[in-house]
CSV table of C-alpha atoms in Angstrom, one decimal:
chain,number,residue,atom,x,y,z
A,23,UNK,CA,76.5,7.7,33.6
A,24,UNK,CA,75.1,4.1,33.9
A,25,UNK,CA,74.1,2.0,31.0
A,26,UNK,CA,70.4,2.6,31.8
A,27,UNK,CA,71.0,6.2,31.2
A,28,UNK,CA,73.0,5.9,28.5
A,29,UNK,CA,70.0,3.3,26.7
A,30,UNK,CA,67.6,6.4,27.5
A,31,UNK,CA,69.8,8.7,25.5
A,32,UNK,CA,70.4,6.2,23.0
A,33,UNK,CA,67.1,5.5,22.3
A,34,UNK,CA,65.5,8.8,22.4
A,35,UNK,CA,68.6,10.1,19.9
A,36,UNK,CA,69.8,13.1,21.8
A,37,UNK,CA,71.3,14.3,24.7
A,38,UNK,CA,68.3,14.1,27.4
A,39,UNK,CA,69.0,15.3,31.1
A,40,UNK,CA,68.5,12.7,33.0
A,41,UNK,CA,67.5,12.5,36.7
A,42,UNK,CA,66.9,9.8,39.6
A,43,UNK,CA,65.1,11.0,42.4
A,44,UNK,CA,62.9,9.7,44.9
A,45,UNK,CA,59.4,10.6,43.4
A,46,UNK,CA,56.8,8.4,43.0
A,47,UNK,CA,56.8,8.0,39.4
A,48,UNK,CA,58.6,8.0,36.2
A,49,UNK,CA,58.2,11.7,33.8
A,50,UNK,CA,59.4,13.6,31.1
A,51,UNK,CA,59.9,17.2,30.9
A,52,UNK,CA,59.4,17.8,26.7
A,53,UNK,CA,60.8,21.6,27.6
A,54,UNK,CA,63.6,21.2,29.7
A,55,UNK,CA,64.0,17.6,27.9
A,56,UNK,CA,64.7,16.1,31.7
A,57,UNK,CA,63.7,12.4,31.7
A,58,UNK,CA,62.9,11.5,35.5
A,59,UNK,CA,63.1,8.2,37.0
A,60,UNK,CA,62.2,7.1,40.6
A,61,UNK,CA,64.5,5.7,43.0
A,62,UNK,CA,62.2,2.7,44.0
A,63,UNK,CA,63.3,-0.6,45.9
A,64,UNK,CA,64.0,-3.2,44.3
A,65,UNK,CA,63.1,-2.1,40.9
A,66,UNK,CA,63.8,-4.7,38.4
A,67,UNK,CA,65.2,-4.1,35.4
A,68,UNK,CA,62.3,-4.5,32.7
A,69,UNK,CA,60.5,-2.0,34.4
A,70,UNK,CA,63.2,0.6,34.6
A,71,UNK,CA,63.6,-0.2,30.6
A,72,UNK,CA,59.8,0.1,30.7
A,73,UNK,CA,59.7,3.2,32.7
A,74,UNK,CA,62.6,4.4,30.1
A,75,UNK,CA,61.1,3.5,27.2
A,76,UNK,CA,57.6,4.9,27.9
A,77,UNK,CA,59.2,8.8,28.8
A,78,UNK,CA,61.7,8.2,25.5
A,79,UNK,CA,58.0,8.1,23.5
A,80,UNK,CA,57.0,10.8,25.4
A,81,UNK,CA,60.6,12.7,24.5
A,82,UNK,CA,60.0,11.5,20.9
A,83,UNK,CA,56.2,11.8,20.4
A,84,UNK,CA,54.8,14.4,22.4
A,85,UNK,CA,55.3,18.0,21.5
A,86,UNK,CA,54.6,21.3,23.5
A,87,UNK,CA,51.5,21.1,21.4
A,88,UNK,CA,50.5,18.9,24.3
A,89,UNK,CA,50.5,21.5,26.8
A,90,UNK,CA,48.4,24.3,24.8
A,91,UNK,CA,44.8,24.2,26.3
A,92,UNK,CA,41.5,26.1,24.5
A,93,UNK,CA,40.0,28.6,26.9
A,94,UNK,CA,37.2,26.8,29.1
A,95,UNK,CA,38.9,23.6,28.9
A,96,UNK,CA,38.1,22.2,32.3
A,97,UNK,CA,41.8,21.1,34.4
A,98,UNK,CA,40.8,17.7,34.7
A,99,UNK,CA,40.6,17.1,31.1
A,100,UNK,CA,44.7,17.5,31.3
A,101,UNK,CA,44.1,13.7,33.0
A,102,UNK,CA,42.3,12.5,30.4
A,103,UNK,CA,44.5,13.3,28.1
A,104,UNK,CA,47.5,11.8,29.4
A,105,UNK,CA,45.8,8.8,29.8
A,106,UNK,CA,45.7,8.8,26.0
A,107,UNK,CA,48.7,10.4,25.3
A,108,UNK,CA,50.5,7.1,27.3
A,109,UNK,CA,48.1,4.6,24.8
A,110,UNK,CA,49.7,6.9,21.6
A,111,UNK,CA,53.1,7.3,23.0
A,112,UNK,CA,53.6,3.6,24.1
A,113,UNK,CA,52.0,1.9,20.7
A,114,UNK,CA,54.4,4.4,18.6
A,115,UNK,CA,57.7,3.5,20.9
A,116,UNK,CA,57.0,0.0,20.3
A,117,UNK,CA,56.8,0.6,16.6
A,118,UNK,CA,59.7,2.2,16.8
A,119,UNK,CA,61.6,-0.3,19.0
A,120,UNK,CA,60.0,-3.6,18.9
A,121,UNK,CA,61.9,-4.8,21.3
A,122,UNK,CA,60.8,-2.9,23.8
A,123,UNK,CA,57.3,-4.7,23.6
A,124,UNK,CA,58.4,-8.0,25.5
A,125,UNK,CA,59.7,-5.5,28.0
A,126,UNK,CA,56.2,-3.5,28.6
A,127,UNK,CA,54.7,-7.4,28.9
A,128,UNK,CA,56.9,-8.0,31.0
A,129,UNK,CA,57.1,-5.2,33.4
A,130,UNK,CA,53.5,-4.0,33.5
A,131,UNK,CA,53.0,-7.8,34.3
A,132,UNK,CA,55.6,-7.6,37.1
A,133,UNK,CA,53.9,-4.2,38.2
A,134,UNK,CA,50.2,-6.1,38.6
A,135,UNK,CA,51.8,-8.6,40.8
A,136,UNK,CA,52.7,-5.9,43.0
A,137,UNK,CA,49.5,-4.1,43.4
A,138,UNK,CA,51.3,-1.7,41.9
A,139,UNK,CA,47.6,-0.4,40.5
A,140,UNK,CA,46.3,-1.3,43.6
A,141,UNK,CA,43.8,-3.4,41.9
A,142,UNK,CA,43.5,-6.4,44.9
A,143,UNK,CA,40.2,-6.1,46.2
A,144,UNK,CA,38.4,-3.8,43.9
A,145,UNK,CA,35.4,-3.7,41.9
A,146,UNK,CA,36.8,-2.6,38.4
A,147,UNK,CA,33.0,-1.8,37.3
A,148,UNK,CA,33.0,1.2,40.2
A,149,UNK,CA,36.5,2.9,38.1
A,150,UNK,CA,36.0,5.8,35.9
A,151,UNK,CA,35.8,5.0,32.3
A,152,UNK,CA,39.2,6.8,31.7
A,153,UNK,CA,41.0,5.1,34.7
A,154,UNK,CA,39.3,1.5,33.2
A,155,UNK,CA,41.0,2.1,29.5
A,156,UNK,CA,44.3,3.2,31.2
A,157,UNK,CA,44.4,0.0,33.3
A,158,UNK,CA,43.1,-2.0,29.9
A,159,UNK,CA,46.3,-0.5,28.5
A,160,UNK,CA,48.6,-1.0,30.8
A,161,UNK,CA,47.7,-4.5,33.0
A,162,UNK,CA,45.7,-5.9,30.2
A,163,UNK,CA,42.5,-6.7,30.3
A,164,UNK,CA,43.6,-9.8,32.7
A,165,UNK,CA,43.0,-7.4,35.4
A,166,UNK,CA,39.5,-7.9,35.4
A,167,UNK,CA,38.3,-4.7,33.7
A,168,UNK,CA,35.5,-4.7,31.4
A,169,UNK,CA,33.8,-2.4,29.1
A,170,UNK,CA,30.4,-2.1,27.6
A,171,UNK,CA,29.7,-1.9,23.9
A,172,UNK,CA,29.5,2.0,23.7
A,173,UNK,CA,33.0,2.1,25.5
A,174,UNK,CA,34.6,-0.4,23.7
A,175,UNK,CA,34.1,2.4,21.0
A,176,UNK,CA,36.4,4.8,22.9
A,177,UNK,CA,39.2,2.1,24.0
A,178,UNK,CA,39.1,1.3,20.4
A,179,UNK,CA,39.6,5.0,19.2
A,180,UNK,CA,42.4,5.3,21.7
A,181,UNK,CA,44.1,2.8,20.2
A,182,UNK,CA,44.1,5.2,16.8
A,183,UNK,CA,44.8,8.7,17.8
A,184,UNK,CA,48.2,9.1,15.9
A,185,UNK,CA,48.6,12.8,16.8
A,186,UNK,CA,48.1,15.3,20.0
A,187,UNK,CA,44.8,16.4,18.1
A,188,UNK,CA,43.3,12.9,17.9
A,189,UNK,CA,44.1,12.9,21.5
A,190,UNK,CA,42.8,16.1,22.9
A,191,UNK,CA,39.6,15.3,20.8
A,192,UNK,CA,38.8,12.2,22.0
A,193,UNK,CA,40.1,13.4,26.4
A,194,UNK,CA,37.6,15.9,25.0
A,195,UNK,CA,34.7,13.3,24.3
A,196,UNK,CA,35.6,10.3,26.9
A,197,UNK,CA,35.2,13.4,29.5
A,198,UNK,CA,31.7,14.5,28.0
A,199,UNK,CA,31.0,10.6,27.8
A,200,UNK,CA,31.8,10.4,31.5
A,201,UNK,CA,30.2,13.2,32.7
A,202,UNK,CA,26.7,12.5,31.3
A,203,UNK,CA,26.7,9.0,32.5
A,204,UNK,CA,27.2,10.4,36.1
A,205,UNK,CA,24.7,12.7,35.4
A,206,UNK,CA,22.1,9.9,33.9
A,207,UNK,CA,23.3,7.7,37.6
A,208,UNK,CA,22.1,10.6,39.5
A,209,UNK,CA,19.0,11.2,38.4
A,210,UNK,CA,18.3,7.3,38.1
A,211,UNK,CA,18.8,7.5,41.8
């Protein structure tokens, strides 16, 4: 066991499985309690502690009530809501561990400079509501995205869900949002 895996453990206070394998991004089982982290090249160490400490809040902070859907609740609103679910999880890990918020800075800054988010090149105004509040969340609003009064209402109500309910319920209403100003695009055209 390396000292990364054994901060994991640490922080999340059990025993988690943990796994390193060449996918493409970091996760967190909450049933099988298997905390998976990619195998990428040269990956620094604030965002492997980044990538740690975001799946810990998800091993700490997100219950199987997560997974439970209503009937009729469309697929893609699963998206939405872990979109949401990151903004909760993150904000409550930090709480817990403030010194893991120099860290996020730090490493969600490193991961810009990248291109990680692929963000070189691209008209932030053409993104999906829920893709612009996930990049607000995690690149800052440095990267160029921007948000119009009415959804400044919804980043700011991201920014207080406190349980899975508050986060299902607003997935629920950034999707309705989102939908009917697609809708109001297409007949305006």
């Amino acid at each position: 066991m390396n000292s990364k895996d054994l901060l994991a453990k640490l922080l999340a206070n059990e025993n988690l499985n943990i796994v390193r394998a060449p996918v493409s991004t970091a996760s967190m089982d909450i049933k099988s309690r298997t905390l998976t982290l990619p195998q990428w090249k040269d990956m620094s160490s604030n965002v492997e502690e980044m990538l740690i400490g975001h799946e810990v809040g998800h091993a700490l902070f997100t219950n199987e009530d997560y997974l439970k859907r209503e009937d009729g609740d469309p697929a893609i609103l699963h998206g939405y809501m872990n979109v949401i679910e990151d903004v909760r999880i993150e904000k409550k890990i930090k709480n817990k561990y403030p010194g893991l918020r120099v860290t996020f800075i730090q490493a969600y800054k490193e991961l810009v400079e990248r291109d990680f988010f692929e963000l070189t090149g691209r008209d932030m105004s053409t993104l999906n509501l829920i893709d612009r509040i996930n990049l607000y969340y995690k690149a800052g609003i440095n990267c160029g995205v921007k948000f119009t009064a009415d959804e400044m209402e919804f980043v700011r109500a991201a920014d207080r869900c406190d349980t899975i309910q508050d986060v299902y319920k607003l997935a629920k209403q950034i999707l309705e949002y989102s939908r009917n100003v697609l809708k109001e695009k297409k007949q305006a055209s």
